[in-house]
PDB file of C-alpha atoms in Angstrom:
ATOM      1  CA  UNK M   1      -9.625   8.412  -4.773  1.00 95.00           C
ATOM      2  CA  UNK M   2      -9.013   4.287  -4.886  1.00 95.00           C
ATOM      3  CA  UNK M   3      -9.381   1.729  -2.247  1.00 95.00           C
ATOM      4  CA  UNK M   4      -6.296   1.160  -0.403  1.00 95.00           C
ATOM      5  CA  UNK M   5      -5.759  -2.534  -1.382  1.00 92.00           C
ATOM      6  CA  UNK M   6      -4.014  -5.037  -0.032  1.00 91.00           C
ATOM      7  CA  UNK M   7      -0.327  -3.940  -1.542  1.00 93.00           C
ATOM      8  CA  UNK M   8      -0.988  -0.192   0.258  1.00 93.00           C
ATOM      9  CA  UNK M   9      -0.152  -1.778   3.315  1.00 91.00           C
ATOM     10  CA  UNK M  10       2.812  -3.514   2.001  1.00 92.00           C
ATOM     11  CA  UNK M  11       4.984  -0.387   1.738  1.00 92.00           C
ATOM     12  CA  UNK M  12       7.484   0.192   4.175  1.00 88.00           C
ATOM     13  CA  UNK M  13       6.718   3.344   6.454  1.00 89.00           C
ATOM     14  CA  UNK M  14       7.576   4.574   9.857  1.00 86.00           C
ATOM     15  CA  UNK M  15       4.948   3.440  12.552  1.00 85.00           C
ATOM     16  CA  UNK M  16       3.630   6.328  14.416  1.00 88.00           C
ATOM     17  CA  UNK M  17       5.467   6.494  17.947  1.00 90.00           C
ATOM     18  CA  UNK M  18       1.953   6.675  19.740  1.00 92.00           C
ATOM     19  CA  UNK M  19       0.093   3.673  19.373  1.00 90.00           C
ATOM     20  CA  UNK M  20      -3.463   5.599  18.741  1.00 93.00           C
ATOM     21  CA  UNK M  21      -2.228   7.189  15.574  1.00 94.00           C
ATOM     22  CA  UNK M  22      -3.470   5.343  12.198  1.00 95.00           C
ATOM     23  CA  UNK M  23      -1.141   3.361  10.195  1.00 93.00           C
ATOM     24  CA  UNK M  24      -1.063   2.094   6.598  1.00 94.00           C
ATOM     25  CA  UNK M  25      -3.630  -0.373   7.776  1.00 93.00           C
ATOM     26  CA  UNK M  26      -5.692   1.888   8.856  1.00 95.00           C
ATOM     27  CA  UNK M  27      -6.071   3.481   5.235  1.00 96.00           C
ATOM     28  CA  UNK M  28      -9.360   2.487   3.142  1.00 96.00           C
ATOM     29  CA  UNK M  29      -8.981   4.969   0.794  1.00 97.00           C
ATOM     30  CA  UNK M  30      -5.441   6.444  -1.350  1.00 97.00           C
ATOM     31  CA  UNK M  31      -5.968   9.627  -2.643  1.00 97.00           C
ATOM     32  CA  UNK M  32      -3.907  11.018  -5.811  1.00 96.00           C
ATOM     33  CA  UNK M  33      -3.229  14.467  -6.630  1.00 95.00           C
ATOM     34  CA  UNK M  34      -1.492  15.797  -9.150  1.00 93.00           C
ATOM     35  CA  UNK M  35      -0.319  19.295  -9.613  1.00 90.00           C
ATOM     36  CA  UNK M  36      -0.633  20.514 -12.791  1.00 90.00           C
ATOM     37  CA  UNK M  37       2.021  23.456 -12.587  1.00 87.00           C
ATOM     38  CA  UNK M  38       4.600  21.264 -11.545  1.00 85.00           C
ATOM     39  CA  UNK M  39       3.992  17.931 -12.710  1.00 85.00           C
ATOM     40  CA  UNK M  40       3.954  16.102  -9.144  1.00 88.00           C
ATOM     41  CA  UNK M  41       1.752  13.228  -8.116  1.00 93.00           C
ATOM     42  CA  UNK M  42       1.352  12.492  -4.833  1.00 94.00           C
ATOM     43  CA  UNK M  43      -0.547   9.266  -3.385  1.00 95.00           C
ATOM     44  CA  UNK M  44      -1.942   9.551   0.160  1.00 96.00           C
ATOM     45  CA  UNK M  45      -3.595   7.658   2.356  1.00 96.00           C
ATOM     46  CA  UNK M  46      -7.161   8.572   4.011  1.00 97.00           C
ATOM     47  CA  UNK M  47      -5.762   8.226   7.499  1.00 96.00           C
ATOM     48  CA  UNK M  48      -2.257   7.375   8.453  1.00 95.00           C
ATOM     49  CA  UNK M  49      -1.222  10.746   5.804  1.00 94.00           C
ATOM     50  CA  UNK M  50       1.683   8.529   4.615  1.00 94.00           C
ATOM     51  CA  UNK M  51       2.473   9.730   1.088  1.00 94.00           C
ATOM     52  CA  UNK M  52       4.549   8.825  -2.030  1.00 93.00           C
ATOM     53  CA  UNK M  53       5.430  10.749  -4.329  1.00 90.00           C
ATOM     54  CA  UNK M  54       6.605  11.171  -8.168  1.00 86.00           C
ATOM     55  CA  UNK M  55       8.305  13.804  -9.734  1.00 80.00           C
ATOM     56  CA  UNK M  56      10.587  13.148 -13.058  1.00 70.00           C
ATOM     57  CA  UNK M  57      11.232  16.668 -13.177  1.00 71.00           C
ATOM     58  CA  UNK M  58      11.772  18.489  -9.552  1.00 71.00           C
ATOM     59  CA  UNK M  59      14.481  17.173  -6.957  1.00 67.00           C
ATOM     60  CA  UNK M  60      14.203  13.428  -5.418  1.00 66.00           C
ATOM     61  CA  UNK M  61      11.655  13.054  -2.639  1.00 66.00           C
ATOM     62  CA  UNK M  62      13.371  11.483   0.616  1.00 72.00           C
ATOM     63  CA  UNK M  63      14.578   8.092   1.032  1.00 75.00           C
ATOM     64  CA  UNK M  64      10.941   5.730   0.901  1.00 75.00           C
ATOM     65  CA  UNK M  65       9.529   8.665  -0.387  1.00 75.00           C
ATOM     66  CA  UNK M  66       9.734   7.772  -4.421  1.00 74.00           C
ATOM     67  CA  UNK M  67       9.039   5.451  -7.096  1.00 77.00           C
ATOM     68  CA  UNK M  68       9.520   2.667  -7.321  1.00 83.00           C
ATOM     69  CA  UNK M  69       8.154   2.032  -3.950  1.00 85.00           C
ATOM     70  CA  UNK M  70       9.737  -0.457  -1.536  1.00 86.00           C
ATOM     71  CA  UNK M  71       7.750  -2.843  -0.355  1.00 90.00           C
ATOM     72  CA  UNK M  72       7.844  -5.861   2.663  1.00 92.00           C
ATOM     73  CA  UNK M  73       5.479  -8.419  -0.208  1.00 93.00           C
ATOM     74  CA  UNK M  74       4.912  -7.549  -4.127  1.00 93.00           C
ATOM     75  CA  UNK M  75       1.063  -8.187  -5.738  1.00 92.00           C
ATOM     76  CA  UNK M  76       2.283 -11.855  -7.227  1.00 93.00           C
ATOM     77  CA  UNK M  77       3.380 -13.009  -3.191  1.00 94.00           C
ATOM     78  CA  UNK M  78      -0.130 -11.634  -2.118  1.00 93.00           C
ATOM     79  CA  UNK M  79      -2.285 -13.449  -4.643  1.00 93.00           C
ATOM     80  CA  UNK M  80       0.225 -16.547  -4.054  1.00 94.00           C
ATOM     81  CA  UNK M  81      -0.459 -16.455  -0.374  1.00 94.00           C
ATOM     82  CA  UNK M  82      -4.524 -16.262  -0.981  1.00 93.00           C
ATOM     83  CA  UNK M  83      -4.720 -18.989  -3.607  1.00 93.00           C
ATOM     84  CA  UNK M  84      -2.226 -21.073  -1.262  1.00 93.00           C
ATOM     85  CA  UNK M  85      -4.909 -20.245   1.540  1.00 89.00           C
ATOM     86  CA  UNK M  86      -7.901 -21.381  -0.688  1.00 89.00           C
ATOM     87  CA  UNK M  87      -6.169 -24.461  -1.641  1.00 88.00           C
ATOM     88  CA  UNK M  88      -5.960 -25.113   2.424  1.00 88.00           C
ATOM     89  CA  UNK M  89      -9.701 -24.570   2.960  1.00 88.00           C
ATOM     90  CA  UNK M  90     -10.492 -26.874  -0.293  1.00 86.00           C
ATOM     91  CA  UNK M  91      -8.537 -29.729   0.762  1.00 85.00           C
ATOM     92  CA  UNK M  92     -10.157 -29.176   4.661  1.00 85.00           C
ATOM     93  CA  UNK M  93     -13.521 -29.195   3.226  1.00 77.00           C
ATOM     94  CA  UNK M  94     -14.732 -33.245   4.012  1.00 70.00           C
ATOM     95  CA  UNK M  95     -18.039 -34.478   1.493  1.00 72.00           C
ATOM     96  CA  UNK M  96     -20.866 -36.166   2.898  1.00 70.00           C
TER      97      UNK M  96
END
């Protein structure tokens, strides 16, 4: 089990079509399994169930199923975006 960071909820998945169900935002935890007969490796999240899934020797998972995963922002944009941010609250920050 890992944390579900920031790039977890990055990956494009199907939103649930009732609003109460969890979503990949929702996950704080990704849990990897492996299966040791066939070689598979699945990564799940804690709530929403959304899975990926790797396989070199089996047939191809569904479309946004496999590696390498799409994704709506890659780690670099992310870390970007939060030293961008803490730029923005340096430069607000007045001395007395």
């Amino acid at each position: 089990m890992y944390p579900a960071t920031d790039l977890w909820a990055q990956l494009i998945a199907e939103s649930p079509k009732e609003p109460t169900k969890a979503t990949l935002d929702d996950d704080e935890q990704v849990i990897v399994v492996m299966d040791s007969a066939t070689g598979e490796m699945r990564q799940c999240g804690n709530l929403s169930g959304h899975c990926i899934g790797f396989n070199p020797w089996a047939a191809s998972l569904p479309d946004g199923r496999g590696v390498p995963a799409a994704l709506l922002k890659h780690a670099k944009q992310l870390a970007e975006e939060a030293n961008t941010e803490l730029d923005r609250q340096a430069k607000s920050v007045v001395p007395r």
